[in-house]
């Protein structure tokens, strides 16, 4: 079933990542192209689509905090994971830098961090794939460490028994890491 294929009469060309809130709404990113601006959208539970952010250089992964009061966005062309407060109507505000990404470098086209997929664990720690590996941040945005990988990862998710396996996809490979941490059980992603 198609939930949304256009916004204000313009086609949604490249939907990229999504997360479903407990109200039944869906936040998703559109990766964009040379002619399409990259944005973050919200499909409200009633099916209407709103644009919630168009101020991110290259939004990629999206994730909600455990209490669904914060939306995290991985900015592939930025040096930080971004965080936004979520309002009752699904809109977002108070953009801020949440966690500084290791390995971000400035090129002739701007900052490149490779930030992509996002996951959270039962303690609210945020995991992000990037050029440095899987970076882990505390709920306050403090960098706790990086899990190195032999290739750049694109996406990740906790799954398996008790959600204690971290599955990672990157450059044609799939990895799994047994974790002491447990993924957040309050939603599928």
PDB file of C-alpha atoms in Angstrom:
ATOM      1  CA  UNK A   1       0.000   0.000   0.000  1.00  0.00           C
ATOM      2  CA  UNK A   2       1.356   3.419  -0.961  1.00  0.00           C
ATOM      3  CA  UNK A   3       1.335   5.817   1.980  1.00  0.00           C
ATOM      4  CA  UNK A   4       2.702   8.847   0.112  1.00  0.00           C
ATOM      5  CA  UNK A   5       4.127   9.402  -3.351  1.00  0.00           C
ATOM      6  CA  UNK A   6       3.890  13.181  -3.610  1.00  0.00           C
ATOM      7  CA  UNK A   7       4.039  16.352  -1.567  1.00  0.00           C
ATOM      8  CA  UNK A   8       2.145  19.443  -2.731  1.00  0.00           C
ATOM      9  CA  UNK A   9       1.797  17.946  -6.205  1.00  0.00           C
ATOM     10  CA  UNK A  10       5.502  17.129  -6.574  1.00  0.00           C
ATOM     11  CA  UNK A  11       6.564  13.470  -6.664  1.00  0.00           C
ATOM     12  CA  UNK A  12       8.599  12.063  -3.794  1.00  0.00           C
ATOM     13  CA  UNK A  13      11.456  10.741  -5.911  1.00  0.00           C
ATOM     14  CA  UNK A  14      13.898   9.013  -3.568  1.00  0.00           C
ATOM     15  CA  UNK A  15      12.482   8.118  -0.156  1.00  0.00           C
ATOM     16  CA  UNK A  16      15.377   6.825   1.884  1.00  0.00           C
ATOM     17  CA  UNK A  17      14.856   5.937   5.557  1.00  0.00           C
ATOM     18  CA  UNK A  18      11.878   5.916   7.899  1.00  0.00           C
ATOM     19  CA  UNK A  19      10.768   5.412  11.458  1.00  0.00           C
ATOM     20  CA  UNK A  20       7.202   4.844  12.675  1.00  0.00           C
ATOM     21  CA  UNK A  21       5.994   6.538  15.854  1.00  0.00           C
ATOM     22  CA  UNK A  22       3.543   4.964  18.292  1.00  0.00           C
ATOM     23  CA  UNK A  23       0.725   7.178  16.960  1.00  0.00           C
ATOM     24  CA  UNK A  24       1.076   5.465  13.571  1.00  0.00           C
ATOM     25  CA  UNK A  25       2.795   8.416  11.902  1.00  0.00           C
ATOM     26  CA  UNK A  26       5.920   7.983   9.783  1.00  0.00           C
ATOM     27  CA  UNK A  27       8.977  10.238   9.623  1.00  0.00           C
ATOM     28  CA  UNK A  28      11.018   9.703   6.470  1.00  0.00           C
ATOM     29  CA  UNK A  29      13.857  11.274   4.550  1.00  0.00           C
ATOM     30  CA  UNK A  30      14.055  11.998   0.848  1.00  0.00           C
ATOM     31  CA  UNK A  31      17.619  11.814  -0.342  1.00  0.00           C
ATOM     32  CA  UNK A  32      16.981  14.198  -3.217  1.00  0.00           C
ATOM     33  CA  UNK A  33      18.819  14.791  -6.463  1.00  0.00           C
ATOM     34  CA  UNK A  34      20.260  17.651  -8.470  1.00  0.00           C
ATOM     35  CA  UNK A  35      16.722  18.977  -9.027  1.00  0.00           C
ATOM     36  CA  UNK A  36      14.966  17.772  -5.862  1.00  0.00           C
ATOM     37  CA  UNK A  37      15.744  19.326  -2.488  1.00  0.00           C
ATOM     38  CA  UNK A  38      16.493  16.902   0.324  1.00  0.00           C
ATOM     39  CA  UNK A  39      13.853  16.974   3.052  1.00  0.00           C
ATOM     40  CA  UNK A  40      12.381  15.228   6.062  1.00  0.00           C
ATOM     41  CA  UNK A  41       8.645  14.524   5.926  1.00  0.00           C
ATOM     42  CA  UNK A  42       6.027  13.266   8.323  1.00  0.00           C
ATOM     43  CA  UNK A  43       3.013  11.227   7.282  1.00  0.00           C
ATOM     44  CA  UNK A  44       0.434  11.953   9.935  1.00  0.00           C
ATOM     45  CA  UNK A  45      -1.721   9.067  11.209  1.00  0.00           C
ATOM     46  CA  UNK A  46      -4.610  10.473   9.116  1.00  0.00           C
ATOM     47  CA  UNK A  47      -2.476  10.085   5.946  1.00  0.00           C
ATOM     48  CA  UNK A  48      -1.675  13.750   5.293  1.00  0.00           C
ATOM     49  CA  UNK A  49       1.962  14.534   4.464  1.00  0.00           C
ATOM     50  CA  UNK A  50       3.859  17.509   5.855  1.00  0.00           C
ATOM     51  CA  UNK A  51       7.417  18.658   5.306  1.00  0.00           C
ATOM     52  CA  UNK A  52       9.069  19.009   8.703  1.00  0.00           C
ATOM     53  CA  UNK A  53      12.636  19.960   7.692  1.00  0.00           C
ATOM     54  CA  UNK A  54      14.372  21.228   4.594  1.00  0.00           C
ATOM     55  CA  UNK A  55      17.365  22.817   6.321  1.00  0.00           C
ATOM     56  CA  UNK A  56      19.640  19.748   6.357  1.00  0.00           C
ATOM     57  CA  UNK A  57      22.410  19.434   3.796  1.00  0.00           C
ATOM     58  CA  UNK A  58      21.851  15.685   3.181  1.00  0.00           C
ATOM     59  CA  UNK A  59      19.373  14.009   5.565  1.00  0.00           C
ATOM     60  CA  UNK A  60      19.784  10.267   5.577  1.00  0.00           C
ATOM     61  CA  UNK A  61      18.910   8.051   8.555  1.00  0.00           C
ATOM     62  CA  UNK A  62      16.114   8.982  10.963  1.00  0.00           C
ATOM     63  CA  UNK A  63      15.339   7.672  14.428  1.00  0.00           C
ATOM     64  CA  UNK A  64      13.183   8.583  17.410  1.00  0.00           C
ATOM     65  CA  UNK A  65      14.299   8.770  21.014  1.00  0.00           C
ATOM     66  CA  UNK A  66      12.739   6.190  23.319  1.00  0.00           C
ATOM     67  CA  UNK A  67      10.170   8.702  24.610  1.00  0.00           C
ATOM     68  CA  UNK A  68       9.521  10.008  21.072  1.00  0.00           C
ATOM     69  CA  UNK A  69      10.211  13.583  22.152  1.00  0.00           C
ATOM     70  CA  UNK A  70      13.300  13.863  19.915  1.00  0.00           C
ATOM     71  CA  UNK A  71      13.876  13.110  16.233  1.00  0.00           C
ATOM     72  CA  UNK A  72      17.476  12.299  15.302  1.00  0.00           C
ATOM     73  CA  UNK A  73      18.654  12.815  11.724  1.00  0.00           C
ATOM     74  CA  UNK A  74      21.943  11.571  10.274  1.00  0.00           C
ATOM     75  CA  UNK A  75      23.371  14.318   8.063  1.00  0.00           C
ATOM     76  CA  UNK A  76      25.643  12.651   5.497  1.00  0.00           C
ATOM     77  CA  UNK A  77      27.108  16.037   4.556  1.00  0.00           C
ATOM     78  CA  UNK A  78      27.533  17.329   8.080  1.00  0.00           C
ATOM     79  CA  UNK A  79      29.812  16.890  11.050  1.00  0.00           C
ATOM     80  CA  UNK A  80      26.964  16.199  13.509  1.00  0.00           C
ATOM     81  CA  UNK A  81      23.962  14.009  14.105  1.00  0.00           C
ATOM     82  CA  UNK A  82      21.106  16.492  14.380  1.00  0.00           C
ATOM     83  CA  UNK A  83      18.330  16.461  16.973  1.00  0.00           C
ATOM     84  CA  UNK A  84      14.926  18.150  16.882  1.00  0.00           C
ATOM     85  CA  UNK A  85      12.167  18.462  19.469  1.00  0.00           C
ATOM     86  CA  UNK A  86       8.909  16.843  18.342  1.00  0.00           C
ATOM     87  CA  UNK A  87       5.682  18.812  18.794  1.00  0.00           C
ATOM     88  CA  UNK A  88       2.272  17.216  19.445  1.00  0.00           C
ATOM     89  CA  UNK A  89       1.220  17.733  15.806  1.00  0.00           C
ATOM     90  CA  UNK A  90       4.295  15.891  14.449  1.00  0.00           C
ATOM     91  CA  UNK A  91       6.162  19.033  13.419  1.00  0.00           C
ATOM     92  CA  UNK A  92       9.685  19.529  14.718  1.00  0.00           C
ATOM     93  CA  UNK A  93      11.719  22.451  16.009  1.00  0.00           C
ATOM     94  CA  UNK A  94      14.730  23.505  18.032  1.00  0.00           C
ATOM     95  CA  UNK A  95      17.337  22.073  15.642  1.00  0.00           C
ATOM     96  CA  UNK A  96      20.587  21.379  17.433  1.00  0.00           C
ATOM     97  CA  UNK A  97      23.827  19.482  17.011  1.00  0.00           C
ATOM     98  CA  UNK A  98      23.478  16.266  18.970  1.00  0.00           C
ATOM     99  CA  UNK A  99      26.718  14.333  18.509  1.00  0.00           C
ATOM    100  CA  UNK A 100      29.905  15.253  16.667  1.00  0.00           C
ATOM    101  CA  UNK A 101      30.946  12.618  14.154  1.00  0.00           C
ATOM    102  CA  UNK A 102      34.494  11.296  14.039  1.00  0.00           C
ATOM    103  CA  UNK A 103      36.087  11.123  10.619  1.00  0.00           C
ATOM    104  CA  UNK A 104      34.102  14.004   9.105  1.00  0.00           C
ATOM    105  CA  UNK A 105      36.277  15.790   6.591  1.00  0.00           C
ATOM    106  CA  UNK A 106      35.932  18.951   4.563  1.00  0.00           C
ATOM    107  CA  UNK A 107      36.252  18.577   0.802  1.00  0.00           C
ATOM    108  CA  UNK A 108      35.753  20.982  -2.090  1.00  0.00           C
ATOM    109  CA  UNK A 109      32.037  20.075  -2.005  1.00  0.00           C
ATOM    110  CA  UNK A 110      31.629  20.550   1.752  1.00  0.00           C
ATOM    111  CA  UNK A 111      31.674  18.374   4.859  1.00  0.00           C
ATOM    112  CA  UNK A 112      31.514  14.607   4.352  1.00  0.00           C
ATOM    113  CA  UNK A 113      30.829  12.312   7.321  1.00  0.00           C
ATOM    114  CA  UNK A 114      29.063   9.438   5.594  1.00  0.00           C
ATOM    115  CA  UNK A 115      26.471   9.450   8.415  1.00  0.00           C
ATOM    116  CA  UNK A 116      23.713   7.100   7.358  1.00  0.00           C
ATOM    117  CA  UNK A 117      21.724   4.552   9.378  1.00  0.00           C
ATOM    118  CA  UNK A 118      20.586   5.172  12.964  1.00  0.00           C
ATOM    119  CA  UNK A 119      19.540   2.834  15.778  1.00  0.00           C
ATOM    120  CA  UNK A 120      18.963   3.175  19.516  1.00  0.00           C
ATOM    121  CA  UNK A 121      19.370   0.745  22.353  1.00  0.00           C
ATOM    122  CA  UNK A 122      17.323   0.143  25.493  1.00  0.00           C
ATOM    123  CA  UNK A 123      19.380   2.726  27.398  1.00  0.00           C
ATOM    124  CA  UNK A 124      18.767   5.425  24.776  1.00  0.00           C
ATOM    125  CA  UNK A 125      22.253   5.326  23.273  1.00  0.00           C
ATOM    126  CA  UNK A 126      22.334   6.357  19.610  1.00  0.00           C
ATOM    127  CA  UNK A 127      24.258   4.300  17.031  1.00  0.00           C
ATOM    128  CA  UNK A 128      25.133   5.753  13.620  1.00  0.00           C
ATOM    129  CA  UNK A 129      26.953   4.312  10.634  1.00  0.00           C
ATOM    130  CA  UNK A 130      29.620   6.634   9.183  1.00  0.00           C
ATOM    131  CA  UNK A 131      32.971   6.656   7.426  1.00  0.00           C
ATOM    132  CA  UNK A 132      34.604   5.906  10.811  1.00  0.00           C
ATOM    133  CA  UNK A 133      32.480   2.806  11.542  1.00  0.00           C
ATOM    134  CA  UNK A 134      29.549   2.570  13.925  1.00  0.00           C
ATOM    135  CA  UNK A 135      29.724   5.493  16.300  1.00  0.00           C
ATOM    136  CA  UNK A 136      27.919   5.268  19.626  1.00  0.00           C
ATOM    137  CA  UNK A 137      26.601   8.295  21.533  1.00  0.00           C
ATOM    138  CA  UNK A 138      25.092   8.672  25.000  1.00  0.00           C
ATOM    139  CA  UNK A 139      21.521  10.035  25.273  1.00  0.00           C
ATOM    140  CA  UNK A 140      23.185  13.419  25.945  1.00  0.00           C
ATOM    141  CA  UNK A 141      25.213  13.278  22.698  1.00  0.00           C
ATOM    142  CA  UNK A 142      28.605  12.351  24.183  1.00  0.00           C
ATOM    143  CA  UNK A 143      30.694  10.128  21.895  1.00  0.00           C
ATOM    144  CA  UNK A 144      31.208   6.839  23.755  1.00  0.00           C
ATOM    145  CA  UNK A 145      33.216   4.971  21.141  1.00  0.00           C
ATOM    146  CA  UNK A 146      33.374   3.604  17.625  1.00  0.00           C
ATOM    147  CA  UNK A 147      32.933   0.026  16.432  1.00  0.00           C
ATOM    148  CA  UNK A 148      35.335  -0.365  13.490  1.00  0.00           C
ATOM    149  CA  UNK A 149      34.261  -2.203  10.347  1.00  0.00           C
ATOM    150  CA  UNK A 150      36.246  -3.367   7.293  1.00  0.00           C
ATOM    151  CA  UNK A 151      33.844  -1.479   4.961  1.00  0.00           C
ATOM    152  CA  UNK A 152      31.722   1.645   5.284  1.00  0.00           C
ATOM    153  CA  UNK A 153      28.330   0.676   6.676  1.00  0.00           C
ATOM    154  CA  UNK A 154      25.069   2.071   5.389  1.00  0.00           C
ATOM    155  CA  UNK A 155      22.415   0.749   7.724  1.00  0.00           C
ATOM    156  CA  UNK A 156      22.039  -1.061  11.031  1.00  0.00           C
ATOM    157  CA  UNK A 157      19.388  -2.491  13.323  1.00  0.00           C
ATOM    158  CA  UNK A 158      19.092  -4.411  16.565  1.00  0.00           C
ATOM    159  CA  UNK A 159      17.324  -7.756  16.111  1.00  0.00           C
ATOM    160  CA  UNK A 160      17.526 -11.408  17.098  1.00  0.00           C
ATOM    161  CA  UNK A 161      17.028 -12.923  20.530  1.00  0.00           C
ATOM    162  CA  UNK A 162      16.248 -10.118  22.977  1.00  0.00           C
ATOM    163  CA  UNK A 163      17.406  -7.637  20.300  1.00  0.00           C
ATOM    164  CA  UNK A 164      21.011  -8.267  21.358  1.00  0.00           C
ATOM    165  CA  UNK A 165      22.436  -8.652  17.871  1.00  0.00           C
ATOM    166  CA  UNK A 166      23.409  -5.625  15.826  1.00  0.00           C
ATOM    167  CA  UNK A 167      22.964  -6.291  12.107  1.00  0.00           C
ATOM    168  CA  UNK A 168      24.897  -4.041   9.741  1.00  0.00           C
ATOM    169  CA  UNK A 169      24.709  -3.647   5.958  1.00  0.00           C
ATOM    170  CA  UNK A 170      27.576  -2.103   4.050  1.00  0.00           C
ATOM    171  CA  UNK A 171      28.934  -2.159   0.505  1.00  0.00           C
ATOM    172  CA  UNK A 172      27.477  -5.530  -0.472  1.00  0.00           C
ATOM    173  CA  UNK A 173      28.112  -7.211   2.879  1.00  0.00           C
ATOM    174  CA  UNK A 174      25.997  -8.039   5.920  1.00  0.00           C
ATOM    175  CA  UNK A 175      27.559  -8.257   9.384  1.00  0.00           C
ATOM    176  CA  UNK A 176      26.229  -9.212  12.774  1.00  0.00           C
ATOM    177  CA  UNK A 177      27.710  -8.356  16.126  1.00  0.00           C
ATOM    178  CA  UNK A 178      26.614  -9.960  19.386  1.00  0.00           C
ATOM    179  CA  UNK A 179      26.015  -7.086  21.793  1.00  0.00           C
ATOM    180  CA  UNK A 180      25.864  -6.725  25.548  1.00  0.00           C
ATOM    181  CA  UNK A 181      23.464  -3.837  24.954  1.00  0.00           C
ATOM    182  CA  UNK A 182      19.895  -4.604  24.000  1.00  0.00           C
ATOM    183  CA  UNK A 183      18.086  -2.746  21.251  1.00  0.00           C
ATOM    184  CA  UNK A 184      15.071  -0.667  22.207  1.00  0.00           C
ATOM    185  CA  UNK A 185      12.066  -2.985  22.298  1.00  0.00           C
ATOM    186  CA  UNK A 186       9.465  -0.201  22.002  1.00  0.00           C
ATOM    187  CA  UNK A 187       9.397  -0.264  18.168  1.00  0.00           C
ATOM    188  CA  UNK A 188      10.651  -2.347  15.285  1.00  0.00           C
ATOM    189  CA  UNK A 189      13.477   0.038  14.389  1.00  0.00           C
TER     190      UNK A 189
END
